[in-house]
Short mmCIF file of C-alpha atoms in Angstrom, two decimals:
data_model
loop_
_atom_site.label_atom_id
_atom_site.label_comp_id
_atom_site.label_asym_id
_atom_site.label_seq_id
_atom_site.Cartn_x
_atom_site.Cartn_y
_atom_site.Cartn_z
CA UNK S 88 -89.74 -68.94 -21.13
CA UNK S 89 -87.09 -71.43 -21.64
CA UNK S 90 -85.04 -71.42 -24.99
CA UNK S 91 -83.85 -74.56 -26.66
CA UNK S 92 -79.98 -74.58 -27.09
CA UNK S 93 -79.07 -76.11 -30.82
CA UNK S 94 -75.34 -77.22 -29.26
CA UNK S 95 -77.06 -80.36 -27.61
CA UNK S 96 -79.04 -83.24 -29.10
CA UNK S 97 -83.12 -82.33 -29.17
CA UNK S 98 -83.69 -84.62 -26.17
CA UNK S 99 -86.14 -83.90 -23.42
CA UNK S 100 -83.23 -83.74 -20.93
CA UNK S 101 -81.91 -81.05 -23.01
CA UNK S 102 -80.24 -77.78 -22.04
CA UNK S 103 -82.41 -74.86 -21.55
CA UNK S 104 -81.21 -71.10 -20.71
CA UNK S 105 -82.92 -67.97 -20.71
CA UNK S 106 -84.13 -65.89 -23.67
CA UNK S 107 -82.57 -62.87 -22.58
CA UNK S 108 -79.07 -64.48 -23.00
CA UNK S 109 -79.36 -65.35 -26.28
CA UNK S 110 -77.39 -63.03 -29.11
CA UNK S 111 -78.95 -64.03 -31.69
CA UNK S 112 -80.82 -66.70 -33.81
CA UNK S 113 -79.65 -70.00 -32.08
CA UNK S 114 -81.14 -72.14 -35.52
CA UNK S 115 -80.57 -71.73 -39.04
CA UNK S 116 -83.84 -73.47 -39.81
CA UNK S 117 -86.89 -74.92 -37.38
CA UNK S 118 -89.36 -77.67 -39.44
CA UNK S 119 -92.31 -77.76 -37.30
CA UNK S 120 -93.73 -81.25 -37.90
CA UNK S 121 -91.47 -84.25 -39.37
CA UNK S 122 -93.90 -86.46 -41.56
CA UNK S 123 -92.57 -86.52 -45.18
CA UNK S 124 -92.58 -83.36 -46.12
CA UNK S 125 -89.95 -82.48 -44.37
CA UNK S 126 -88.43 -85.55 -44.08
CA UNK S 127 -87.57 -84.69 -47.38
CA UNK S 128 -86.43 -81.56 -46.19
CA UNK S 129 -83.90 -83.48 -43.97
CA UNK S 130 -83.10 -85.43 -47.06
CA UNK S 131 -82.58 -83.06 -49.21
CA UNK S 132 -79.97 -81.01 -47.13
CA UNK S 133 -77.78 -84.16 -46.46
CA UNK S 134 -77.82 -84.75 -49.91
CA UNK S 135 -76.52 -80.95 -50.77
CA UNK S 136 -74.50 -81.04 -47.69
CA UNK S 137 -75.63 -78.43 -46.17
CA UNK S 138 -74.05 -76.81 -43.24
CA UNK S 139 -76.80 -75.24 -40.73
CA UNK S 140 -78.08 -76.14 -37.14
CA UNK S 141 -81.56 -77.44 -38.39
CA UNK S 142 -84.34 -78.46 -35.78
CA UNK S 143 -87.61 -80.81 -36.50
CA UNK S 144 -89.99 -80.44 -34.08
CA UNK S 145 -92.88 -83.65 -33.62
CA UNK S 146 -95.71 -83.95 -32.10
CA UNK S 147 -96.23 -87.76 -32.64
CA UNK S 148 -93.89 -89.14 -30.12
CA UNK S 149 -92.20 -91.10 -32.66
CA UNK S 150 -92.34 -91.07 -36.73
CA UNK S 151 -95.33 -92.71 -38.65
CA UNK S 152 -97.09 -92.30 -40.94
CA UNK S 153 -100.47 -92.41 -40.98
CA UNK S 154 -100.56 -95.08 -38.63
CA UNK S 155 -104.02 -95.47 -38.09
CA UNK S 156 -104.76 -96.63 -42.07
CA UNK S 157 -101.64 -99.00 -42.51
CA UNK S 158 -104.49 -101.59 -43.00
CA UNK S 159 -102.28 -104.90 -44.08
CA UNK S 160 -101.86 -105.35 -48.16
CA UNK S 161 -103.54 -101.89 -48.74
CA UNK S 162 -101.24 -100.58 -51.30
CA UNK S 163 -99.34 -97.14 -51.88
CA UNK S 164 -101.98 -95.53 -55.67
CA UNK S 165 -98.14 -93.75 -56.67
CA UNK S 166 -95.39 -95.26 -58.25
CA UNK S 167 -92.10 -95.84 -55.13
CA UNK S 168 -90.04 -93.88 -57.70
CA UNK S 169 -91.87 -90.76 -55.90
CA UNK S 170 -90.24 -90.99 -52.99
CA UNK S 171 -87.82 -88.78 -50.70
CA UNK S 172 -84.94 -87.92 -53.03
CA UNK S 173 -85.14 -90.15 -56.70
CA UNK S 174 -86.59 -87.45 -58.75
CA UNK S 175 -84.32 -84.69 -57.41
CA UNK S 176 -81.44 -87.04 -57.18
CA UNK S 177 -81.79 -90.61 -57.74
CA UNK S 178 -78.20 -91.04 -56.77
CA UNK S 179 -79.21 -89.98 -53.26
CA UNK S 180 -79.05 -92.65 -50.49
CA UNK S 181 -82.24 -92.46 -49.54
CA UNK S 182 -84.43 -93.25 -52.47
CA UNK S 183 -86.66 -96.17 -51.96
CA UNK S 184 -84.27 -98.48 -53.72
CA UNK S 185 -81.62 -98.49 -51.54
CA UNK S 186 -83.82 -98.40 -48.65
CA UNK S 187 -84.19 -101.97 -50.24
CA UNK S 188 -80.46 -102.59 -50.88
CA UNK S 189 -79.97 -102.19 -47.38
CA UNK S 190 -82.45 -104.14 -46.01
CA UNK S 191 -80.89 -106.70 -48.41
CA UNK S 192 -84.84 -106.94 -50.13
CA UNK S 193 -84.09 -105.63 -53.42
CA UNK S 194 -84.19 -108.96 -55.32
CA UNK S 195 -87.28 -110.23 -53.90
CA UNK S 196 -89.28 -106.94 -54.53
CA UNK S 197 -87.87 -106.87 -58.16
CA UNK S 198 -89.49 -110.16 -58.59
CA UNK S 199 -92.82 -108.57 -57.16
CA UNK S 200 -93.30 -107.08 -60.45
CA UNK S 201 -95.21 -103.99 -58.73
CA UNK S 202 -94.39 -99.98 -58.98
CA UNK S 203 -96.99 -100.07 -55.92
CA UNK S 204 -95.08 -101.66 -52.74
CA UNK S 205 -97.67 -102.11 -49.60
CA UNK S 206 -98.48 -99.28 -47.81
CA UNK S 207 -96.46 -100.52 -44.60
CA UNK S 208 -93.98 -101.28 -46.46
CA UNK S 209 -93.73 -97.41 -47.80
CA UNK S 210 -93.87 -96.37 -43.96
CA UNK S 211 -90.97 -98.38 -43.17
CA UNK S 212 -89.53 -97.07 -45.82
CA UNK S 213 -90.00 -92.96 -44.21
CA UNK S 214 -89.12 -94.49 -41.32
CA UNK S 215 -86.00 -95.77 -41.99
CA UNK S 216 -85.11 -92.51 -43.74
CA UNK S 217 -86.08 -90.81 -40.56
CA UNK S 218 -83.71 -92.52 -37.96
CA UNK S 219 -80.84 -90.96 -40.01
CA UNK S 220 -81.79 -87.68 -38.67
CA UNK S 221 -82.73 -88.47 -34.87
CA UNK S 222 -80.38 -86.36 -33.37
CA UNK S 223 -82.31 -83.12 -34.87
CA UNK S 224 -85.88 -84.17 -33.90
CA UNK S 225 -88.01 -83.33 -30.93
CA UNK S 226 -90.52 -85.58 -30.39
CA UNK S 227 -93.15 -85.24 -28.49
CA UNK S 228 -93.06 -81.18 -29.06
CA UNK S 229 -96.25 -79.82 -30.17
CA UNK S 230 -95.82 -75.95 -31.93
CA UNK S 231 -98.20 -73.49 -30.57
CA UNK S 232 -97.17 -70.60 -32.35
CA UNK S 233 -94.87 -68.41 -34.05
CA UNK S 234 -94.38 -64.86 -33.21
CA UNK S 235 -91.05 -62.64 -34.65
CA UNK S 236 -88.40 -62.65 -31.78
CA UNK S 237 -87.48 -59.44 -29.89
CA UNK S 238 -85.28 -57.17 -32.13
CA UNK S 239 -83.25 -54.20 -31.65
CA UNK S 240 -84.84 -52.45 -34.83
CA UNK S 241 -87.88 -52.52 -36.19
CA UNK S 242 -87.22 -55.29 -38.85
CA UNK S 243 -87.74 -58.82 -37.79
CA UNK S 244 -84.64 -61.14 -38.15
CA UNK S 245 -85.79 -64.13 -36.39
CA UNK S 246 -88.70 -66.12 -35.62
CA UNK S 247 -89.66 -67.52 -31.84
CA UNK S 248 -91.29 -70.98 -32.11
CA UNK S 249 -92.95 -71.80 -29.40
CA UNK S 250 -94.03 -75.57 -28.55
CA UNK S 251 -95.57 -77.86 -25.95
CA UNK S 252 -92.88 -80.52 -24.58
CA UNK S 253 -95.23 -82.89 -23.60
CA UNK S 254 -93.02 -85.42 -22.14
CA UNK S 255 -91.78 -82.63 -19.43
CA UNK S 256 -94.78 -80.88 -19.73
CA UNK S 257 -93.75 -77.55 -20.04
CA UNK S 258 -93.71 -74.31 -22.34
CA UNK S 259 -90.76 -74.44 -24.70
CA UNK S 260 -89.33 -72.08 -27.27
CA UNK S 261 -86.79 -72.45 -30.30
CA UNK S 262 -85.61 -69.30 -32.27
CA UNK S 263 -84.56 -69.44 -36.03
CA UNK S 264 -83.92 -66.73 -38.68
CA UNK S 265 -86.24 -69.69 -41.01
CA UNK S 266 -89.23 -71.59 -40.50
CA UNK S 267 -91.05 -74.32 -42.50
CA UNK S 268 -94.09 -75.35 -41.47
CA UNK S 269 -95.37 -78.96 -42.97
CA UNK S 270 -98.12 -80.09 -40.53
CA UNK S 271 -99.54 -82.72 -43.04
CA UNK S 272 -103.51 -82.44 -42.85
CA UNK S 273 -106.34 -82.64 -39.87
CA UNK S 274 -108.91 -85.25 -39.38
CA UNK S 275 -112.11 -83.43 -40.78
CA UNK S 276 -115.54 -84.69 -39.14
CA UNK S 277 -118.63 -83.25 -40.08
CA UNK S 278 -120.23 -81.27 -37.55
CA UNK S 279 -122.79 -83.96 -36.85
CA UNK S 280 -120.23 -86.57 -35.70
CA UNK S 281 -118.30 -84.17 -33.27
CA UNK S 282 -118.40 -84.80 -30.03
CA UNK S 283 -120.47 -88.13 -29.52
CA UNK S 284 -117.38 -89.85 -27.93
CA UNK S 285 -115.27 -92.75 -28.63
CA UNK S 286 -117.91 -94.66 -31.39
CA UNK S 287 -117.11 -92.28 -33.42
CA UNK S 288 -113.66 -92.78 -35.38
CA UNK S 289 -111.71 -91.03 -38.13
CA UNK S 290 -110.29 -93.13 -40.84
CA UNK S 291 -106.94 -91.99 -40.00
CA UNK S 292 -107.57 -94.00 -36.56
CA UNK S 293 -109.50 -96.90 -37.86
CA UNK S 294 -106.65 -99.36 -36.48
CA UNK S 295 -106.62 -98.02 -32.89
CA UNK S 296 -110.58 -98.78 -32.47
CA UNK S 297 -111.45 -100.09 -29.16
CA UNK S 298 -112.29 -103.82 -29.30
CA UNK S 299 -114.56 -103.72 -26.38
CA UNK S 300 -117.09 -101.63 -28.88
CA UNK S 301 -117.42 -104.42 -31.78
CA UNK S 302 -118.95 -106.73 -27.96
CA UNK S 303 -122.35 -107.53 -28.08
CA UNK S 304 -124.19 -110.23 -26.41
CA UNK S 305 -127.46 -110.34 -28.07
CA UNK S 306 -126.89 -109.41 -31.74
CA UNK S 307 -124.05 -108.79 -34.17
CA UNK S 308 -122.78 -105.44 -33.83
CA UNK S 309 -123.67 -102.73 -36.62
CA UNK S 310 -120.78 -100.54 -38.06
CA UNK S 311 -121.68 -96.94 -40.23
CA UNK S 312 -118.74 -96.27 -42.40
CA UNK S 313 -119.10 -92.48 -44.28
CA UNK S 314 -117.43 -91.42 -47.13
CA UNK S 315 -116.94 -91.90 -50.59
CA UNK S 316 -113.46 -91.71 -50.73
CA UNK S 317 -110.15 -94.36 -50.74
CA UNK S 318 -109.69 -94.13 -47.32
CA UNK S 319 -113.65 -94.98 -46.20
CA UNK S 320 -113.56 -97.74 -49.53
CA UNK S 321 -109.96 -99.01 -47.73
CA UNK S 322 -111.80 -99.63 -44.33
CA UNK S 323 -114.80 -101.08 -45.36
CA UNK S 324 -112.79 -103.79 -47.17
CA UNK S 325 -110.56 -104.33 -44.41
CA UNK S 326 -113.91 -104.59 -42.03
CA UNK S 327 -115.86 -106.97 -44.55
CA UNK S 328 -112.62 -109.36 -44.16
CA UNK S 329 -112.31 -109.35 -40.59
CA UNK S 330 -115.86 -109.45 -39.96
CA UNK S 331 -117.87 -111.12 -42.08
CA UNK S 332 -121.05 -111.50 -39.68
CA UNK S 333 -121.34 -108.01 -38.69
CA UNK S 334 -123.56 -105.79 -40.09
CA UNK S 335 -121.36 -103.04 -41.83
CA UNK S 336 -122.88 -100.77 -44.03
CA UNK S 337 -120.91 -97.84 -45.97
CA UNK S 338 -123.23 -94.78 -46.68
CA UNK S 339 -122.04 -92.37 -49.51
CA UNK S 340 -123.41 -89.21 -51.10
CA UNK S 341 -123.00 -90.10 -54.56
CA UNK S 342 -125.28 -92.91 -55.99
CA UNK S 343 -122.13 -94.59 -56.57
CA UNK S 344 -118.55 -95.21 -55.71
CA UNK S 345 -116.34 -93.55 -58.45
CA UNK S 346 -113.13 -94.22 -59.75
CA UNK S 347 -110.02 -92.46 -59.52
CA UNK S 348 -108.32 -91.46 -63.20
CA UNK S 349 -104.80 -92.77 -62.71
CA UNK S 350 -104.06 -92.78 -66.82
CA UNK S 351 -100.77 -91.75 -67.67
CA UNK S 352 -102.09 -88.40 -69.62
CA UNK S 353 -104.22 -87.17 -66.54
CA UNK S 354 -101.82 -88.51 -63.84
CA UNK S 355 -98.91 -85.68 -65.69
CA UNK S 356 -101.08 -83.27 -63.31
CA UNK S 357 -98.62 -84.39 -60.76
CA UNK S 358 -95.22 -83.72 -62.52
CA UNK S 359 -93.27 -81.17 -60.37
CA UNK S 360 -93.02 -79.12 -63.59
CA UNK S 361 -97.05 -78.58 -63.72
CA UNK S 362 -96.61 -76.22 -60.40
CA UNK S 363 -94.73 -73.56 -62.19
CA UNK S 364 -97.63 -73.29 -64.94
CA UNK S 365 -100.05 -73.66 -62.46
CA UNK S 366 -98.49 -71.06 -60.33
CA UNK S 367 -98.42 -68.79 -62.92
CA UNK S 368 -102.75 -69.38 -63.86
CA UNK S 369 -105.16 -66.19 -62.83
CA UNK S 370 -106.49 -67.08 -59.46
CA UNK S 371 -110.22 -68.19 -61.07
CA UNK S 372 -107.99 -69.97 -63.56
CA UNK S 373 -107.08 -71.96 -60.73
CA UNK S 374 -109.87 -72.90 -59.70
CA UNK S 375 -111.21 -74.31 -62.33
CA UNK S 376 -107.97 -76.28 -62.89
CA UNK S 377 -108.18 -77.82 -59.78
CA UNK S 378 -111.86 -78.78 -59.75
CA UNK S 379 -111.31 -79.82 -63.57
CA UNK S 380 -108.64 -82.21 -61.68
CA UNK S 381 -111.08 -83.58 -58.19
CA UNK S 382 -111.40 -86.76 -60.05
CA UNK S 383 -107.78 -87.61 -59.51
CA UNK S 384 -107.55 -88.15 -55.61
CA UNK S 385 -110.78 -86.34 -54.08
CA UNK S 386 -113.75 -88.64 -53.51
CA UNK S 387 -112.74 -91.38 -55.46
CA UNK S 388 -111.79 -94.63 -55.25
CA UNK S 389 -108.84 -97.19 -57.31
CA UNK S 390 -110.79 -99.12 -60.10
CA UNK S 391 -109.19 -102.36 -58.62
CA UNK S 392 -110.67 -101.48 -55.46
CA UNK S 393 -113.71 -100.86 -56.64
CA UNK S 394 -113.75 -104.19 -58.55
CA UNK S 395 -113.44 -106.45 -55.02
CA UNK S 396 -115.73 -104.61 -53.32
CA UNK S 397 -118.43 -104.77 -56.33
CA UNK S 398 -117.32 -108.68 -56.27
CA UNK S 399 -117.90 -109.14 -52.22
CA UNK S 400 -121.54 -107.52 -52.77
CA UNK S 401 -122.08 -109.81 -55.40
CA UNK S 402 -121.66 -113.08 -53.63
CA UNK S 403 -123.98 -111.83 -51.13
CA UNK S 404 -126.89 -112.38 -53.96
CA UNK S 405 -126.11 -116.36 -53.36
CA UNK S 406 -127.21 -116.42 -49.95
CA UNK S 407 -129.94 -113.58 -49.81
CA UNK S 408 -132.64 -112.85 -51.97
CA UNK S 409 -133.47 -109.48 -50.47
CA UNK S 410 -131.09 -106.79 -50.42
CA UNK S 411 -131.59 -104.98 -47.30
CA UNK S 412 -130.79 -108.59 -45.36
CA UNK S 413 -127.25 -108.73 -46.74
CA UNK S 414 -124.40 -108.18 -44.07
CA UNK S 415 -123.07 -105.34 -45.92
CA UNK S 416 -124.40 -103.15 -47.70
CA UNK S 417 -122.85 -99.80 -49.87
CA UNK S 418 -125.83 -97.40 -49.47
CA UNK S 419 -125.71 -94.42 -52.48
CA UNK S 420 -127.77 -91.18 -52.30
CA UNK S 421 -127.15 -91.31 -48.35
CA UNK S 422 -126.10 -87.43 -46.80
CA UNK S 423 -125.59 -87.94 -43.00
CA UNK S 424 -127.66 -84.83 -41.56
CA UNK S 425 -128.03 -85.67 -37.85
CA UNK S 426 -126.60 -88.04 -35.23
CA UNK S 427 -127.07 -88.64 -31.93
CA UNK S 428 -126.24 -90.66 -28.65
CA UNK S 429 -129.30 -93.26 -28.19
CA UNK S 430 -130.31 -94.50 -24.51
CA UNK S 431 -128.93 -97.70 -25.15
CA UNK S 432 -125.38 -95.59 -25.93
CA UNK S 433 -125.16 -96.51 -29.06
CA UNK S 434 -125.59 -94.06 -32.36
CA UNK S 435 -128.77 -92.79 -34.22
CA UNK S 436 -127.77 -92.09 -37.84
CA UNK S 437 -130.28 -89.92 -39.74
CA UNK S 438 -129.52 -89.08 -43.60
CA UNK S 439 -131.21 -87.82 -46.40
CA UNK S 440 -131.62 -88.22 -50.00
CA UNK S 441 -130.92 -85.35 -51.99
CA UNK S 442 -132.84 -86.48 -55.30
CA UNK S 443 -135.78 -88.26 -53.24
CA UNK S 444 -136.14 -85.54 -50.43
CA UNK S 445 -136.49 -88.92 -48.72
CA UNK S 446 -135.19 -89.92 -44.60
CA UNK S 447 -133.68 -92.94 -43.45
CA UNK S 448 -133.15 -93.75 -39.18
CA UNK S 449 -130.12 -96.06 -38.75
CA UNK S 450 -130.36 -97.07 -34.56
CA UNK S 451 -128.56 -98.84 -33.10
CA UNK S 452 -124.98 -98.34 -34.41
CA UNK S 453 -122.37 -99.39 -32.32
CA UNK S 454 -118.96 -97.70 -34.49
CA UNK S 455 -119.18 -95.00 -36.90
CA UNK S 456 -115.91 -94.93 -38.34
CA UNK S 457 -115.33 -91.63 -40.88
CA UNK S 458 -113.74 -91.75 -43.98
CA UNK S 459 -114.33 -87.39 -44.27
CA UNK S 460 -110.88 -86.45 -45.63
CA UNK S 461 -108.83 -83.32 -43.89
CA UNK S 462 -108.37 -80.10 -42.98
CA UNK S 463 -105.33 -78.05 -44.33
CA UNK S 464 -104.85 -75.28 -42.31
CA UNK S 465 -103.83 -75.92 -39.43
CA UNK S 466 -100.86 -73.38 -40.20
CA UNK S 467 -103.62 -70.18 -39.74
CA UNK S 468 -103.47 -71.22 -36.07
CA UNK S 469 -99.92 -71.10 -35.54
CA UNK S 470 -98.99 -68.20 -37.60
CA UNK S 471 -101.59 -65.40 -35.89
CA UNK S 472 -98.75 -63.91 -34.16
CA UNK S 473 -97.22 -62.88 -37.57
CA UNK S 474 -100.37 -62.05 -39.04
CA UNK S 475 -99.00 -58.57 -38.95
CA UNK S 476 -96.50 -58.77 -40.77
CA UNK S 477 -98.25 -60.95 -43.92
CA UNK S 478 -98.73 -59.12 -47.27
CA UNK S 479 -102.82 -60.34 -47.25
CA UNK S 480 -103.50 -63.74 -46.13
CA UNK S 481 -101.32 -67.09 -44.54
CA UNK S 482 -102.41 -68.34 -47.93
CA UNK S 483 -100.41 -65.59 -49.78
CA UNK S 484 -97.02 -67.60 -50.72
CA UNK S 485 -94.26 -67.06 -53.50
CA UNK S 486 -93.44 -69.78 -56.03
CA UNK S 487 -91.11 -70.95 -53.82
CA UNK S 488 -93.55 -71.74 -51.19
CA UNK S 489 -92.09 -68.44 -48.84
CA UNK S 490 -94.92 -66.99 -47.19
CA UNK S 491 -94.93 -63.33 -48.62
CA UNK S 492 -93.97 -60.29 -46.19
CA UNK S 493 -94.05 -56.80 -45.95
CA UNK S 494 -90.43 -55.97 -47.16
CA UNK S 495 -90.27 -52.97 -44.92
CA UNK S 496 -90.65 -55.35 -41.35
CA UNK S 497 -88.96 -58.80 -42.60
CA UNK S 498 -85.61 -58.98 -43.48
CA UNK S 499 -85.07 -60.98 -46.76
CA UNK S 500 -82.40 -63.43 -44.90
CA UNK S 501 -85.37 -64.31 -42.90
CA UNK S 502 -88.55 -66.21 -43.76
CA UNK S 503 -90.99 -68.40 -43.26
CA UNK S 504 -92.04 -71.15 -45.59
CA UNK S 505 -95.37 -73.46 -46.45
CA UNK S 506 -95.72 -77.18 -46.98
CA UNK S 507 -98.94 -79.51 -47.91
CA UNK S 508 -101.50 -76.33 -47.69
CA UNK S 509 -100.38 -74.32 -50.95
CA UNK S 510 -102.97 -76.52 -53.16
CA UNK S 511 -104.89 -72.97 -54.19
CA UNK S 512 -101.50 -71.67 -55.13
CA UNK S 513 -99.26 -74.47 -55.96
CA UNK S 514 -101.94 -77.21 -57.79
CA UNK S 515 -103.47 -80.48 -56.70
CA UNK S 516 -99.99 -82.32 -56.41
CA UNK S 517 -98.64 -80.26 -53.46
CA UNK S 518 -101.26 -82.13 -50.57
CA UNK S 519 -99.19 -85.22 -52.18
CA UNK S 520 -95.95 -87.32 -52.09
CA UNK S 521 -95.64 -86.62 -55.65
CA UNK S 522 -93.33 -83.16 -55.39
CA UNK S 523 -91.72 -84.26 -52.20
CA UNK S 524 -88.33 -85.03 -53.58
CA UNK S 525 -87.94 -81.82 -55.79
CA UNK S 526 -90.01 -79.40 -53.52
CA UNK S 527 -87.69 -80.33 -50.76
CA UNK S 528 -84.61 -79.71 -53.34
CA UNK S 529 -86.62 -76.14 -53.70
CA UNK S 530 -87.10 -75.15 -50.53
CA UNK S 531 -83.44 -76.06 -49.67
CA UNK S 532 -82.31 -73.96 -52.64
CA UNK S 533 -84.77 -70.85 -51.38
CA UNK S 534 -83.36 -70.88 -47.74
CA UNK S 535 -79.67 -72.02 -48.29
CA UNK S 536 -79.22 -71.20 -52.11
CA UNK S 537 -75.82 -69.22 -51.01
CA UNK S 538 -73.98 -72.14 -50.41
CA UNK S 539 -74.75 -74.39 -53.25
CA UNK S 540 -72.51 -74.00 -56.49
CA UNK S 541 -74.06 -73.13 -59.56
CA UNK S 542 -74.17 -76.35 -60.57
CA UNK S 543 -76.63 -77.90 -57.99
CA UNK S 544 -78.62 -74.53 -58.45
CA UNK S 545 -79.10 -75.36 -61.58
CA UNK S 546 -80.06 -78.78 -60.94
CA UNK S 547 -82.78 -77.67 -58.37
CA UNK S 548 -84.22 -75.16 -60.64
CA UNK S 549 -84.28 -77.92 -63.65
CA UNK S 550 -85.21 -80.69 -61.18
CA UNK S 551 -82.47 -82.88 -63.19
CA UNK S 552 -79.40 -84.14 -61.41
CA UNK S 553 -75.47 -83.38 -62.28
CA UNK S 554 -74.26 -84.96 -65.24
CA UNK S 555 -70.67 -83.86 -65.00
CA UNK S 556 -68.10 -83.13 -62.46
CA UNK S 557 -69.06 -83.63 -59.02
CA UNK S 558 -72.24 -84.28 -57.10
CA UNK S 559 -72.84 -85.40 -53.37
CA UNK S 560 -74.02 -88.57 -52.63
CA UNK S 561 -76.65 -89.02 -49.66
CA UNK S 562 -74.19 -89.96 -47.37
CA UNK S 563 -72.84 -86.61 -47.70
CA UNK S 564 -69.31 -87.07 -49.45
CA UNK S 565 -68.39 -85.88 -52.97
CA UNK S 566 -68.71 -88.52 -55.60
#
C-alpha cells in the first residue's frame, strides 16, 4: 500500500513510496477531517508556532461548512467572538475580526449592531481561515481506518491512517506518531426514511434538492418536513418564502415547537471552564447534567424564530377559515412510524399520536426533507483496528480529549486524540463551536506541550493570553 511522503505538498499528484522504506513516523500529527474543529487545530499551531509536519485529511473535496443549510439570512445562535482563536488568543490573526479587517468589512459590520453575523457569512469566515493552510490538506481523502503501524517491539509508536483518494481512486496510507480525529457529526434518518431514494432529504442537504421533484402538472406539490429542531424550523421558513403555494407541512413530536434558553446564566454551560467540572462529575452525574441542559441546543428552536413562523401561520387565518386548508401547516403530536414508496412514486407518510393512540395517512408527498439531527460516532468505525489496544471503550478519553491506552502497548509520545464526540465525557459544549478556540489551544498543548515555554503553557491551561513579554501573533512572528 502506498505511503504518503510529508516532504511534498498533499496534492493528488503527490509522491508515493513504499511502506517498507519508511524509518519511521513520516508525520508529527494526521487530523482526519478539516471542518472547524481542526481548523482550529491548524490555527492554533500557527499561532504557537509550532514546528511539526502536520497533515489534514478531507473528504469534502473542498472546505464548507455545512453547505447544505447556508439558507440566505439564517443567522449563526453564538456570539462571532467564539470563533477559531479570540478566546485562546484574541491577538491571533485569525479571529473573526480581522477576517473582517482584511476583507476591508469591519466598519460596515460594526454598524450592523449584531454579535450574530449570517450564517454564510460565518462560513466564509472558516473558509478564509482555511486557505491559509492549503498546502497541508488532502482533499478529497476519505479515512477508512486506523490501525498501529508495524513496530520492531511490542509497543506501538505510530499510527497507519489509511484513506480513500478519491480523485485517483486508490488505497492510500499516512503514518504519524499522533492522530486527531474531528469528523464533525452524521446525517441521522430514522429508520423509516432510509432507503426510499432521492425524495427523501436530510436537512444538512436541503439546498442541493433536485428541482425537477417540486414539478407537478396537475396540483401543487406537497413537502413533509420532520423535526422539531432549528435546523427542520430553519427549512420550513426558508420553504414557506420560496414557495408560498405549495403545500408544506412540518410534523413534530412535541405538541409544540419549543424554545431554545439562550439567557446569559444558562448559556455559561458553554464556557470552556465548565468542561473541567464537568469532567470531573460521577458518570450518572453526567447524565443528568446533560439532560438537565437538552433545552439549550437539542430539539429546540430560537424564540425569534419561533415568533415569524407563529406570525406566517397567523396570516393564514385571513384567507382560510378552516385550518386543515391552509398551505402550511405545523402539525404537533405527529411521530412518523412508517413510510413508503406509493405507485404514483411519491411518499406515504403514516404517524401516530402518542397521547390520542390516534393515525394519520399523508399520500402523496412529493419531498420529505429531515430535520433528525446526527450521529456522533462515526470515530467507532475508524478506530476498530486499535480497539485492542483501548483501556474499555472509543468513548474512554482523558481530560485532554487523548483516547486512553493500555500503558504497557502505547508509548506515551504517541496518541490518539477525540474531537466533537466527547459530549458524555466532556459536556454539552464540546458537539459546539463554543470550545473551539481553547480546545484547539489544549490539544496543541497535549501533543506538542514540549516546545511551548512556560509561559504559553500557562496560558493554555488558564485559557487567558500573555500579558507580559512576548507572545506570537497569528502570522507566526514574535510580537
Amino acid at each position: 500500500m502506498p505511503v504518503l511522503d510529508p516532504s511534498r505538498s498533499p496534492t493528488h499528484e503527490h509522491h508515493l513510496h513504499n511502506h517498507e522504506d519508511s524509518s519511521g513516523p513520516l508525520f508529527d500529527l494526521i487530523c482526519v477531517g478539516f471542518g472547524p474543529a481542526s481548523l482550529a487545530v491548524a490555527v492554533a499551531l500557527q499561532d504557537l508556532s509550532i514546528s511539526a509536519k502536520v497533515l489534514f485529511l478531507e473528504r469534502q473535496s473542498s472546505f464548507a461548512w455545512h453547505a447544505g443549510m447556508l439558507i440566505p439570512g439564517a443567522r449563526m445562535q453564538i456570539s462571532f467572538l467564539k470563533d477559531l482563536a479570540t478566546f485562546r488568543d484574541p491577538r491571533s490573526y485569525y479571529t473573526f475580526l480581522n477576517y473582517l479587517k482584511c476583507k476591508n468589512r469591519l466598519e460596515a459590520f460594526a454598524n450592523l449592531g449584531t454579535f450574530l453575523p449570517v450564517r454564510e457569512e460565518f462560513n466564509d469566515y472558516l473558509a478564509w481561515a482555511a486557505s491559509h493552510f492549503e498546502d497541508q490538506v488532502l482533499y478529497s481523502a476519505e479515512v477508512t481506518g486506523v490501525s498501529p503501524s508495524p513496530s520492531l517491539t511490542e509497543v506501538v509508536e505510530s499510527w497507519d491512517v489509511s484513506f480513500w483518494d478519491m480523485k485517483s481512486s486508490k488505497t492510500a496510507t499516512a503514518t504519524a506518531r499522533h492522530v486527531v480525529i474531528g469528523l464533525g457529526g452524521t446525517p441521522r434518518l430514522p429508520c423509516s426514511l432510509q432507503s426510499l431514494g432521492s425524495r427523501v432529504v436530510h436537512s444538512s442537504n436541503y439546498l442541493f434538492v433536485k428541482p425537477e421533484l417540486l414539478v407537478r402538472d396537475e396540483a401543487a406539490p406537497q413537502i413533509a418536513v420532520i423535526g422539531g429542531a432549528q435546523s427542520a424550523a430553519e427549512v420550513f421558513d426558508d420553504l414557506t418564502s420560496r414557495y408560498p403555494r405549495f403545500r408544506i407541512t412540518m410534523y413534530i413530536t412535541d405538541f409544540a415547537l419549543r424554545p431554545s434558553d439562550d439567557s446569559p446564566f444558562v448559556n455559561e454551560i458553554f464556557d470552556s471552564g465548565r468542561v473541567d467540572d464537568f469532567y470531573n462529575l460521577p458518570l450518572g452525574a453526567r447524565k443528568r447534567v446533560v439532560a438537565e441542559n437538552r433545552g439549550t441546543n437539542y430539539s429546540v428552536v430560537r424564540s425569534d424564530l419561533i415568533d415569524r413562523l407563529h406570525e406566517k401561520l397567523y396570516r393564514q387565518r385571513l384567507h382560510y377559515a378552516n385550518e386543515e386548508a391552509w398551505p402550511h401547516r405545523i402539525v404537533g403530536l405527529s411521530k412518523l412510524d412508517e413510510a413508503e414508496v406509493s405507485p404514483s412514486g411519491r411518499l406515504t407518510l403514516r404517524f401516530s399520536n402518542p397521547r390520542l393512540l390516534t393515525e394519520t395517512v399523508v399520500d402523496d408527498i412529493d419531498l420529505v426533507i429531515a430535520g433528525t439531527g446526527y450521529a456522533r460516532d462515526a470515530h467507532k468505525d475508524i478506530l476498530k483496528g486499535v480497539a485492542h489496544l483501548m483501556e474499555g471503550s472509543s468513548d474512554n478519553v482523558e481530560r485532554s480529549y487523548k483516547l486512553k491506552m493500555l500503558k504497557s502497548s502505547v508509548s506515551p509520545n504517541c496518541g490518539i486524540w477525540l474531537q466533537g464526540c466527547c459530549e458524555a465525557s466532556h459536556g454539552i459544549s464540546d458537539t459546539l463551536l463554543s470550545i473551539l478556540a481553547v480546545r484547539g489551544g489544549e490539544l496543541v498543548q497535549s501533543i506538542f506541550g514540549s516546545q511551548l515555554n512556560p509561559y504559553e503553557r500557562s496560558a493554555l491551561r488558564s485559557s487567558e493570553i500573555l500579558t507580559n513579554g512576548s507572545t506570537v501573533t497569528g502570522n507566526g512572528h514574535q510580537g
